[in-house]
Amino acid sequence: MHIHPPPSSPARPRLTTLVTMGVSATVLLTVLCLLILVDHFAIDYARREAQQRLQQLSWQMRDALDGAVRQATGNVRLLTALPQVRAARPPAEVRQALESLQTTFPDYAWIGLARPDGTVHAATQGLLEGANVSTYDWFKGGKDKLYAGDFHPVAPLGKKLPAGAEPWRFVDAAGPVLDADGKQQGVLCVHMSWGWMRRMARTILAPAEQQYAAEIFVVRGDGTIMLGPNGSEEQKINSDSLTLARGGASGAVKESWADGRSYLTGYARSGHPDDPATLSWAILARQPEEQALSGARALERQILLLGAILGAAMALAAAVAARRLTRPLNALSRAIEAQLAAPAGAPTLPALQPVAAFHEVQVLSHALAEMLRTEQIHLDALRGLNEKLESTVAERTREIARKALQLERALGQEQSTQQLLQERAAELRAILDNAHDAFIALDPGGVVREWNRQAEKLLGWTRTEVIGQPLAAMMLPPLLRRAYERDMRTLAEYGDGATIPSRRVELMLHNRAGQELPVECSLAYVPRSSGHLFIAFLHDISERKSLFASMEEMALRDTLTGLPNRRALMKALPEALQRANRSGQRCAVFFLDLDRFKQVNDRYGHEEGDELLRQFAERVRGAVRKTDTVGRLAGDEFVVILEMLADDESAQEAADKLLPALRQPFTLKTTSVTLSASLGIAVHHPDDPQDIELLLARADRAMYRHKQQGIQQRARR
């Protein structure tokens, strides 16, 4: 059969021409677009991003410095509240408490307690004990309030501390020590070594220094660099960023430094000048401008170079590839056309479906269609067999690997379990041999069979005095003694003790001197071949009890105003209602809200807002009776609890006296504002139900009605 050649069709563009023109145009357009974007956006964006990064770096350093100083003053406040410090006990007891804090905070190089005359009563490691420090700034500043001292050397102490690579430098935190009657017992001081600042700077700066060549400066109020790059410390500087930071601002600027180079500098200020418990330092984070913009500049150069190289290479490669691609296609098309034009009986190629993309493909498609169809059938069959074989092999391989992994994990788990058991056994032996708590072993009758050295120190009896003696008769109070004897009889009824659980309880024991001693007792049952044994570990928790009581008192105070917080109010209000019911007197609740407080906060800042809240709290507290309770719920919301009221009009009279005082101007640190307050009153009568939520809700609704009336009056004006 003779196959006719395909009918002639209009000539199509050559593949060489299409590829070369398309690649060249694409590369040229891409390079131009990238250059425009870099010139218009990349440089400005890189500068803004670098300034923001430096500003955030200065904020991080500022917050870290403020946090360290606040933590130090907080620790001073906590130490001054400890009973052994307030009572000025013997130096050994005070020194033990101070060294316990120093162990927790290794950066506290020295902690000491000075008497009112300036003589050091007790100090860590006994350093400077007996020395007179009355002329030191921290002693003068910490007599009547919390005080934070600036960066300085201390020659006498520095000579006694271990020598280091650099001279000792300190930052002080001090506060007064008062006894239970409010009488001053001395001044407590913490010397923080300057090493904490260097570690803090290295931690914050390490990523930025490696990637961006950034540097951090901490500058004292007189312009002296306290922390900075090598060679810059103890030098004085003067720059725009330093001036802005001293003024309390924060941000980033472009400026020139003394070395003549242009830098992007982020700035911030730590602490507050009017707060003696904080330190006002300027924090500067700088980066060379050329370093900040180097990425954008390098990108611009790389785009130019890469665009030129890519354009030339792609155009040349496109021309060469297109020519090489079309050469065999042209030859093949001629051969196929010759076969298609052969007479009947000659070998022929089956026709392809016409493809009108360009000339070469149009001719080739007619010749290869049937051959590709046949070949595809064979390839599909071969591919199916190959995929089946690969799937089978892969499945077997995964199964073998899974079994091997399971076996390896099982062996590893068994080895880990054996090692863990050995470690636990060693740990248990070490704990029993070197126990820090008092250890007591009792037989089923309550007779002492074992008594370690810590038990001798804690309770006062020696081991020889208590072995063979009944425990209850020695140290348990009568009430606990009866409960102990009842428990021992119950335990004896268990027989083998298989169901006796281990317990941890808190007890009040009597030591040899007859003093009460709070302890935490861990009691366990130990079966033995000849019966059973009860073991107990006793831990002295007297200091923990005292600390928890102090912390609970602090948790009931609002840190900003010093008033009772929400938790304290929720505790005081039910007690006030109960007293009102018992006495037959009325009790009233005032709900106060400072009008337009958010506007003051947004306009003048949170520091001025906090100062306004403190003054507002003082006025409310001064305008009511000393027997009344004033507390802060949250934000600018305050509550006043008035007790012993003869009638409802007494509550209104107290409100009429309070509101004019709140309308007087408030003099803040940077401005003076005049605001009003909205007040709601809810009166509780002796026969009313004791529902504090309902009482507060009534006062809240009354306050909002008062606020709406004030808004309407201002609108009419």
XYZ file of C-alpha atoms in Angstrom:
717
model
C 0.000 0.000 0.000
C 1.334 3.382 -0.918
C 1.139 6.123 1.708
C 0.841 9.593 0.289
C 2.885 12.417 1.740
C 1.036 14.940 3.864
C -0.422 17.898 2.032
C 1.732 20.974 1.903
C 1.134 23.688 4.548
C 2.394 27.216 5.113
C 6.025 27.403 6.359
C 6.390 27.789 10.183
C 9.090 29.753 12.058
C 12.299 27.825 12.792
C 12.924 26.489 16.304
C 16.350 28.155 16.464
C 14.896 31.589 15.893
C 12.074 31.128 18.443
C 14.307 29.815 21.279
C 17.058 32.426 20.838
C 14.653 35.372 20.727
C 12.558 34.142 23.678
C 15.506 33.435 26.014
C 17.234 36.746 25.251
C 14.064 38.790 25.808
C 13.244 36.991 29.077
C 16.718 37.485 30.581
C 16.847 41.153 29.575
C 13.411 41.919 31.053
C 14.168 40.070 34.312
C 17.460 41.910 34.866
C 15.854 45.302 34.245
C 13.003 44.604 36.682
C 15.380 43.449 39.420
C 17.580 46.527 39.016
C 14.582 48.827 39.354
C 13.370 47.030 42.494
C 16.813 47.118 44.125
C 17.356 50.820 43.377
C 13.922 51.878 44.646
C 13.269 49.592 47.591
C 16.195 47.438 48.763
C 18.495 50.221 50.081
C 15.771 52.022 52.053
C 14.366 48.752 53.337
C 17.786 47.540 54.469
C 18.367 50.797 56.403
C 14.968 50.649 58.145
C 15.401 46.985 58.969
C 18.874 47.593 60.450
C 17.584 50.519 62.576
C 14.690 48.436 63.861
C 17.056 45.551 64.642
C 19.413 47.843 66.577
C 16.505 49.470 68.425
C 15.230 46.046 69.488
C 18.766 45.092 70.557
C 18.963 48.190 72.801
C 15.517 47.359 74.228
C 16.605 43.804 75.005
C 19.699 45.082 76.830
C 17.646 47.737 78.680
C 15.045 45.197 79.789
C 17.778 42.789 80.884
C 19.498 45.522 82.957
C 16.218 46.686 84.548
C 15.279 43.077 85.278
C 18.601 42.382 87.023
C 18.369 45.539 89.175
C 14.709 44.837 90.032
C 15.604 41.271 90.956
C 18.428 42.508 93.212
C 16.229 45.075 95.016
C 13.491 42.443 95.294
C 15.954 40.007 96.873
C 17.027 42.767 99.292
C 13.370 43.318 100.232
C 12.920 39.555 100.727
C 16.064 39.251 102.857
C 15.084 42.197 105.083
C 11.811 40.372 105.840
C 13.557 37.187 107.087
C 13.159 36.713 110.865
C 16.865 36.075 111.518
C 17.798 39.302 109.676
C 15.078 41.499 111.216
C 15.877 40.249 114.705
C 19.653 40.828 114.134
C 20.482 37.343 115.397
C 24.077 36.208 115.894
C 26.282 36.748 112.820
C 26.493 33.021 112.077
C 22.724 32.679 111.635
C 22.470 35.852 109.536
C 25.501 34.798 107.476
C 23.874 31.423 106.724
C 20.777 33.160 105.275
C 22.921 35.563 103.228
C 25.143 32.796 101.857
C 22.043 30.780 100.900
C 20.969 33.651 98.618
C 24.538 34.033 97.313
C 24.557 30.348 96.340
C 21.387 30.902 94.303
C 22.783 34.076 92.673
C 26.566 33.649 92.131
C 26.828 37.199 90.694
C 26.219 38.585 94.199
C 29.894 39.006 95.119
C 29.128 40.288 98.636
C 26.000 40.494 100.819
C 26.216 42.221 104.168
C 24.132 43.567 107.068
C 25.352 46.776 108.731
C 24.156 48.033 112.121
C 22.661 51.554 112.403
C 26.100 52.909 113.387
C 27.642 51.585 110.112
C 29.472 48.539 111.552
C 29.114 45.387 109.441
C 27.269 42.862 111.634
C 27.345 39.864 109.261
C 28.471 39.239 105.685
C 29.034 36.400 103.245
C 32.278 34.538 103.939
C 32.739 36.949 106.868
C 34.249 39.633 104.594
C 34.363 43.164 106.134
C 32.642 41.978 109.335
C 33.385 44.589 111.994
C 34.377 47.225 109.390
C 32.660 50.648 109.414
C 30.772 51.462 106.179
C 28.847 54.524 107.390
C 30.489 56.718 104.724
C 29.487 54.434 101.825
C 26.759 55.644 99.477
C 24.770 52.424 99.764
C 24.609 52.769 103.574
C 23.390 56.369 103.362
C 20.926 55.680 100.533
C 19.499 52.472 101.975
C 18.703 53.749 105.496
C 15.069 54.604 104.817
C 14.228 53.160 101.374
C 15.342 50.743 98.692
C 18.452 52.043 96.966
C 20.381 51.051 93.828
C 23.981 52.267 93.554
C 25.766 53.000 90.309
C 28.776 51.172 88.821
C 31.863 51.695 91.063
C 34.984 50.001 92.490
C 35.265 49.044 96.187
C 38.943 48.881 97.100
C 38.787 47.150 100.543
C 36.381 44.454 99.358
C 38.091 44.019 95.974
C 41.387 43.174 97.737
C 39.744 40.429 99.785
C 37.822 38.804 96.930
C 39.582 36.313 94.627
C 41.699 38.057 91.986
C 40.367 37.934 88.406
C 41.394 39.008 84.936
C 39.991 42.512 85.620
C 39.578 44.690 88.758
C 36.363 44.173 90.720
C 33.491 46.529 89.866
C 30.119 46.486 91.577
C 26.521 47.670 91.365
C 24.778 48.032 94.743
C 21.266 47.232 95.960
C 20.451 48.196 99.553
C 17.441 48.644 101.834
C 16.545 49.269 105.488
C 16.060 46.442 107.984
C 13.211 47.087 110.455
C 12.171 45.010 113.423
C 8.574 44.053 114.219
C 7.988 47.483 115.857
C 9.254 49.392 112.813
C 12.538 50.355 114.512
C 15.563 50.417 112.248
C 17.983 47.538 112.845
C 20.466 48.408 110.108
C 20.992 48.388 106.340
C 21.279 45.297 104.090
C 23.408 45.605 100.943
C 24.079 43.376 97.916
C 27.200 44.000 95.774
C 26.568 42.614 92.267
C 29.803 41.990 90.387
C 30.112 43.545 86.943
C 30.563 40.048 85.475
C 26.790 39.571 85.166
C 26.655 42.574 82.845
C 29.366 41.169 80.559
C 27.701 37.755 80.330
C 24.353 39.395 79.663
C 25.852 41.525 76.872
C 27.578 38.506 75.323
C 24.344 36.495 75.423
C 22.276 39.251 73.798
C 24.962 40.436 71.376
C 26.469 37.137 70.194
C 24.059 36.476 67.273
C 23.971 40.129 66.159
C 27.749 40.545 66.485
C 28.541 37.508 64.354
C 26.012 38.311 61.637
C 25.823 42.097 61.597
C 29.044 43.320 63.349
C 26.828 45.091 65.932
C 28.261 46.548 69.158
C 26.609 47.447 72.493
C 27.576 50.360 74.782
C 26.320 50.881 78.330
C 27.014 54.508 79.299
C 26.846 56.063 82.747
C 25.132 59.404 83.422
C 28.434 61.345 83.077
C 29.061 59.895 79.595
C 31.594 57.262 80.719
C 31.410 53.913 78.914
C 30.937 51.132 81.463
C 30.569 48.325 78.945
C 31.606 48.314 75.313
C 34.064 46.942 72.755
C 37.677 46.352 73.717
C 39.525 49.594 74.382
C 36.404 51.748 74.766
C 35.597 51.158 78.447
C 36.294 53.988 80.918
C 36.263 56.415 77.933
C 33.794 59.274 77.612
C 31.587 59.802 74.559
C 29.100 62.398 73.353
C 26.663 61.671 70.546
C 23.134 62.475 69.442
C 21.931 59.005 70.387
C 23.392 59.411 73.916
C 21.580 62.757 74.343
C 18.278 61.229 73.200
C 18.690 58.210 75.493
C 19.404 60.461 78.505
C 16.139 62.265 77.782
C 14.238 58.996 78.145
C 13.550 58.475 74.434
C 14.158 55.240 72.524
C 14.648 54.634 68.824
C 17.441 54.589 66.218
C 19.370 57.315 64.338
C 22.120 57.648 61.756
C 25.150 59.503 63.126
C 28.920 59.903 62.905
C 31.131 58.765 65.785
C 34.537 59.943 66.914
C 36.320 57.534 64.545
C 34.814 59.397 61.574
C 32.663 56.472 60.433
C 28.917 56.627 59.889
C 26.838 54.313 62.084
C 23.213 53.332 62.586
C 22.631 53.544 66.346
C 19.710 52.226 68.424
C 19.265 53.849 71.840
C 17.245 53.406 75.045
C 17.470 54.314 78.729
C 17.225 51.961 81.680
C 15.552 52.706 84.996
C 14.058 56.100 85.938
C 15.938 59.145 87.316
C 13.352 59.777 90.054
C 13.359 56.183 91.357
C 16.321 55.528 93.705
C 15.733 51.772 93.365
C 16.644 51.849 89.647
C 19.742 52.841 87.651
C 19.523 55.271 84.723
C 22.004 54.153 82.078
C 22.047 54.848 78.349
C 22.139 51.719 76.162
C 23.481 52.216 72.625
C 23.596 49.499 69.927
C 25.495 50.554 66.804
C 26.353 49.023 63.416
C 28.480 50.535 60.605
C 26.213 51.890 57.899
C 28.186 50.215 55.158
C 27.794 46.904 56.991
C 24.029 47.429 57.365
C 23.623 48.206 53.639
C 26.229 45.745 52.402
C 23.633 43.116 51.575
C 21.635 45.475 49.356
C 24.785 46.796 47.650
C 26.099 43.298 47.073
C 22.717 42.233 45.706
C 22.767 45.116 43.240
C 26.261 44.235 42.011
C 25.431 40.550 41.803
C 22.302 41.255 39.786
C 24.262 43.387 37.338
C 27.028 40.818 36.949
C 24.713 37.829 36.925
C 22.379 39.501 34.459
C 25.184 40.225 32.024
C 26.672 36.743 32.311
C 23.287 35.046 32.223
C 22.099 37.046 29.234
C 25.179 36.269 27.178
C 25.328 32.632 28.253
C 21.646 31.971 27.730
C 21.560 33.619 24.317
C 24.622 31.660 23.172
C 23.362 28.401 24.701
C 19.934 28.892 23.155
C 21.391 29.431 19.705
C 23.743 26.439 19.962
C 21.079 24.152 21.490
C 18.481 25.134 18.940
C 20.852 24.485 16.031
C 21.910 21.102 17.395
C 18.293 20.176 18.079
C 16.993 21.075 14.642
C 19.884 19.519 12.664
C 18.929 15.852 13.324
C 15.268 16.715 13.163
C 15.750 18.189 9.691
C 17.688 15.120 8.555
C 15.098 12.770 9.993
C 12.278 14.696 8.381
C 13.921 14.381 4.981
C 14.381 10.625 5.420
C 10.812 10.148 6.491
C 9.547 12.199 3.558
C 11.556 9.981 1.216
C 10.046 6.847 2.749
C 6.572 8.254 2.449
C 7.185 9.002 -1.249
C 8.398 5.436 -2.039
C 6.330 3.197 -4.459
C 3.967 0.478 -3.247
C 5.640 -2.525 -1.596
C 8.585 -0.526 -0.265
C 9.155 -0.219 3.492
C 7.132 2.657 4.848
C 6.656 4.435 8.132
C 3.172 4.797 9.502
C 1.756 8.318 9.431
C 1.598 10.579 12.487
C -1.273 12.835 13.409
C -0.460 16.335 12.077
C 1.106 18.703 14.622
C 1.210 22.343 13.434
C 3.736 23.762 15.916
C 6.630 24.349 13.512
C 7.972 22.761 10.329
C 10.251 20.028 11.795
C 7.681 18.674 14.260
C 4.942 18.827 11.639
C 6.939 16.485 9.330
C 8.289 14.217 12.112
C 4.899 13.619 13.737
C 3.554 11.918 10.602
C 6.479 9.454 10.523
C 6.785 8.499 14.255
C 3.191 8.139 15.420
C 2.697 4.446 14.679
C 6.228 3.489 15.779
C 5.780 5.257 19.086
C 2.386 3.583 19.611
C 3.859 0.098 19.151
C 6.884 0.904 21.244
C 4.677 2.307 23.950
C 2.761 -0.966 24.205
C 6.008 -2.897 24.793
C 7.316 -0.309 27.232
C 4.064 -0.350 29.204
C 4.230 -4.110 29.544
C 7.899 -4.011 30.531
C 7.280 -1.146 32.982
C 4.433 -3.059 34.630
C 6.657 -6.114 35.160
C 9.490 -3.927 36.438
C 7.238 -2.053 38.876
C 5.809 -5.306 40.206
C 9.315 -6.688 40.725
C 10.529 -3.487 42.420
C 7.446 -3.396 44.648
C 8.004 -6.992 45.730
C 11.712 -6.413 46.444
C 10.987 -3.153 48.308
C 8.320 -4.818 50.426
C 10.638 -7.657 51.392
C 13.436 -5.187 52.130
C 11.197 -3.043 54.356
C 10.005 -6.109 56.231
C 13.583 -7.247 56.894
C 14.610 -3.741 57.963
C 11.577 -3.459 60.257
C 12.371 -6.752 61.964
C 16.021 -5.761 62.361
C 15.030 -2.369 63.812
C 12.617 -4.007 66.254
C 15.315 -6.401 67.385
C 17.841 -3.567 67.763
C 15.381 -1.481 69.778
C 14.535 -4.419 72.017
C 18.213 -5.081 72.714
C 18.870 -1.380 73.305
C 15.887 -1.081 75.639
C 16.987 -4.102 77.630
C 20.513 -2.713 77.956
C 19.149 0.718 78.943
C 16.860 -0.869 81.522
C 19.724 -2.825 83.077
C 21.907 0.279 83.205
C 19.066 2.325 84.728
C 18.485 -0.307 87.396
C 22.181 -0.283 88.272
C 22.209 3.530 88.472
C 19.087 3.608 90.640
C 20.573 1.045 92.994
C 23.763 3.122 93.325
C 21.762 6.307 93.885
C 19.652 4.661 96.586
C 22.752 3.416 98.401
C 24.313 6.909 98.265
C 21.131 8.590 99.551
C 20.852 6.249 102.517
C 24.570 6.599 103.324
C 24.619 10.424 103.066
C 21.074 11.511 103.944
C 20.751 15.246 104.777
C 17.375 14.770 106.516
C 16.806 13.187 109.870
C 16.274 9.418 109.502
C 14.389 7.330 112.073
C 13.566 3.602 111.949
C 10.844 2.160 114.189
C 9.689 -1.367 114.954
C 5.951 -2.226 114.945
C 5.730 -1.193 118.589
C 6.990 2.338 117.923
C 10.420 1.751 119.525
C 13.370 3.561 117.913
C 15.771 1.170 116.173
C 17.863 3.622 114.093
C 18.730 7.318 114.514
C 21.191 9.183 112.226
C 23.403 12.220 112.826
C 20.906 14.641 111.256
C 18.271 13.423 113.717
C 20.677 14.258 116.582
C 21.176 17.811 115.206
C 17.467 18.376 114.541
C 15.907 16.973 117.720
C 18.727 17.182 120.282
C 18.868 13.564 121.537
C 21.954 11.476 120.791
C 21.673 8.068 119.188
C 22.599 6.222 122.384
C 19.852 8.075 124.296
C 16.972 7.141 121.983
C 17.776 3.635 120.726
C 15.279 1.268 122.391
C 13.035 4.130 123.610
C 9.405 4.701 122.482
C 9.192 7.626 120.046
C 5.781 8.985 121.133
C 6.773 9.579 124.752
C 9.840 11.597 123.726
C 8.796 14.162 121.117
C 5.094 13.991 120.211
C 2.566 16.429 121.773
C -0.254 14.730 123.718
C -2.832 15.163 120.927
C -0.523 13.754 118.262
C 0.607 11.041 120.673
C -2.898 9.622 120.921
C -3.295 9.721 117.117
C 0.121 8.065 116.728
C -0.779 5.236 119.106
C -4.088 4.726 117.288
C -2.274 4.549 113.900
C 0.265 2.075 115.258
C -2.554 -0.199 116.472
C -4.194 0.049 113.042
C -0.908 -0.813 111.307
C -0.453 -3.802 113.594
C -3.853 -5.109 112.494
C -2.690 -5.197 108.830
C -0.487 -8.149 109.586
C 2.157 -8.349 106.842
C 1.616 -4.691 105.872
C 1.126 -5.432 102.177
C -1.554 -2.751 101.810
C 0.133 -0.024 103.879
C 0.804 3.029 101.649
C 3.735 5.402 101.991
C 2.722 8.831 103.318
C 4.151 12.398 103.495
C 2.712 14.601 106.243
C 3.597 17.776 108.144
C 3.919 17.426 111.937
C 4.698 19.654 114.917
C 7.257 17.862 117.140
C 8.981 18.806 120.404
C 12.776 18.783 120.514
C 14.857 17.992 123.567
C 14.539 21.609 124.826
C 10.719 21.364 124.630
C 10.457 23.776 121.706
C 7.936 23.165 118.929
C 9.550 22.206 115.623
C 7.556 21.981 112.338
C 8.803 19.102 110.179
C 7.815 17.311 107.005
C 7.676 13.568 107.607
C 7.926 10.915 104.898
C 6.800 7.555 106.333
C 7.267 4.230 104.539
C 6.832 0.534 105.302
C 9.738 -1.852 104.716
C 9.057 -5.600 104.820
C 11.795 -7.729 106.367
C 12.387 -11.438 106.693
C 11.714 -11.235 110.429
C 8.701 -8.937 110.362
C 8.586 -5.359 109.143
C 10.087 -1.936 109.856
C 8.771 1.627 109.584
C 11.208 4.286 108.335
C 10.686 8.053 108.485
C 12.621 10.984 107.013
C 12.144 14.289 108.880
C 12.885 17.656 107.246
C 12.895 20.988 109.133
C 10.399 23.314 107.388
C 10.409 26.234 109.849
C 12.151 28.574 107.385
C 9.810 27.484 104.573
C 6.778 28.226 106.806
C 8.126 31.691 107.592
C 8.922 32.404 103.929
C 5.488 31.213 102.748
C 3.813 33.483 105.314
C 5.867 36.460 104.055
C 5.109 35.629 100.413
C 1.385 35.249 101.146
C 1.372 38.729 102.708
C 3.111 40.165 99.603
C 0.623 38.370 97.331
C -2.253 40.327 98.931
C -0.758 43.738 98.049
C -0.996 45.656 94.761
C 2.610 46.310 93.645
C 1.835 49.722 92.098
C -0.247 51.454 94.800
C 0.484 49.372 97.898
C -3.251 48.876 98.438
C -4.923 45.485 98.966
C -5.367 43.766 95.606
C -8.384 41.870 94.233
C -7.473 38.727 96.146
C -7.245 40.638 99.466
C -10.555 42.431 98.791
C -12.324 39.152 98.038
C -11.044 37.942 101.404
C -11.829 41.121 103.387
C -15.350 41.771 102.039
C -17.027 38.566 103.439
C -15.416 39.284 106.820
C -16.810 42.855 106.759
C -20.296 41.545 105.937
C -20.130 39.045 108.802
C -19.105 41.818 111.223
C -21.979 43.966 109.978
C -24.483 41.144 110.625
C -23.103 40.523 114.109
C -23.071 44.212 115.085
C -26.398 45.133 113.420
C -24.677 48.036 111.631
C -24.726 48.792 107.919
C -21.788 48.207 105.579
C -21.256 50.023 102.258
C -19.129 49.318 99.185
C -17.857 52.151 96.933
C -16.906 51.224 93.344
C -14.572 53.924 91.915
C -13.473 54.429 88.305
C -11.118 57.219 87.180
C -12.731 59.054 84.217
C -10.686 59.543 81.019
C -7.730 57.633 82.507
C -7.039 55.886 79.176
C -6.601 59.279 77.447
C -3.965 60.309 80.009
C -2.239 56.939 79.672
C -2.172 57.114 75.855
C -1.070 60.763 75.730
C 1.579 60.921 78.446
C 2.704 57.275 78.647
C 2.368 54.398 81.064
C 4.807 55.868 83.607
C 2.648 58.974 84.032
C -0.438 56.746 84.116
C 1.114 54.691 86.924
C 1.983 57.889 88.846
C -1.616 59.110 88.423
C -2.935 55.813 89.841
C -0.572 56.076 92.834
C -1.704 59.647 93.631
C -5.335 58.682 93.099
C -4.951 55.808 95.578
C -3.330 58.117 98.173
C -6.210 60.611 97.891
C -8.859 57.946 98.283
C -7.046 56.486 101.273
C -6.691 59.969 102.851
C -10.347 60.914 102.295
C -11.857 57.949 104.173
C -11.558 56.735 107.749
C -8.554 54.753 108.874
C -10.874 51.873 109.761
C -12.201 51.705 106.182
C -10.598 49.423 103.602
C -9.348 50.820 100.243
C -8.267 48.358 97.529
C -7.499 48.198 93.826
C -9.376 45.671 91.691
C -7.613 46.177 88.345
C -6.543 49.013 86.067
C -8.196 52.257 87.276
C -10.936 50.443 89.246
C -10.864 50.842 93.064
C -13.118 49.582 95.876
C -13.742 51.138 99.331
C -15.357 49.094 102.133
C -17.001 51.273 104.841
C -18.111 49.602 108.064
C -20.087 50.638 111.176
C -22.516 52.973 109.317
C -25.551 54.157 111.273
C -27.735 54.667 108.173
C -27.650 54.848 104.371
C -27.070 58.614 104.429
C -23.712 58.066 106.144
C -22.476 56.281 103.021
C -23.636 59.180 100.814
C -21.964 61.705 103.129
C -18.667 59.798 102.830
C -19.027 59.813 99.026
C -19.771 63.562 98.991
C -16.581 64.139 100.973
C -14.504 61.857 98.727
C -15.486 63.108 95.231
C -14.366 66.788 95.643
C -10.956 65.621 96.808
C -10.581 63.553 93.626
C -11.416 66.515 91.385
C -8.357 68.478 92.547
C -5.475 68.622 89.968
C -2.995 65.769 89.935
C 0.628 66.972 89.586
C 2.532 64.316 87.652
C 6.220 64.193 86.736
C 5.868 66.009 83.409
C 2.382 67.545 83.495
C -0.648 68.352 85.600
C -4.084 66.877 84.881
C -7.541 67.413 86.323
C -9.889 64.465 86.185
C -13.029 63.291 87.866
C -14.086 59.923 89.195
C -17.270 57.927 88.827
C -18.523 56.427 92.105
C -21.149 53.767 92.710
C -22.544 52.913 96.176
C -24.042 49.616 97.347
C -25.241 49.387 100.990
C -25.474 46.049 102.830
C -28.059 45.835 105.640
C -27.713 43.317 108.475
C -30.615 41.216 107.201
C -29.383 41.122 103.551
C -27.918 37.855 102.141
C -24.130 37.682 102.221
C -23.600 37.683 98.446
C -20.409 39.637 97.681
C -20.760 39.155 93.917
C -24.253 40.702 94.005
C -23.018 43.544 96.243
C -20.116 44.368 93.897
C -22.394 44.139 90.864
C -24.786 46.657 92.464
C -21.924 49.061 93.156
C -20.577 48.565 89.630
C -23.961 49.347 88.057
C -24.351 52.430 90.253
C -20.871 53.589 89.193
C -21.716 53.255 85.505
C -24.947 55.200 86.031
C -22.878 57.930 87.671
C -20.403 57.835 84.760
C -23.202 58.126 82.148
C -24.671 61.126 83.998
C -21.262 62.800 83.956
C -20.895 62.157 80.197
C -24.330 63.665 79.521
C -23.516 66.746 81.593
C -20.272 67.302 79.669
C -22.145 66.845 76.383
C -24.726 69.528 77.385
C -21.936 71.950 78.135
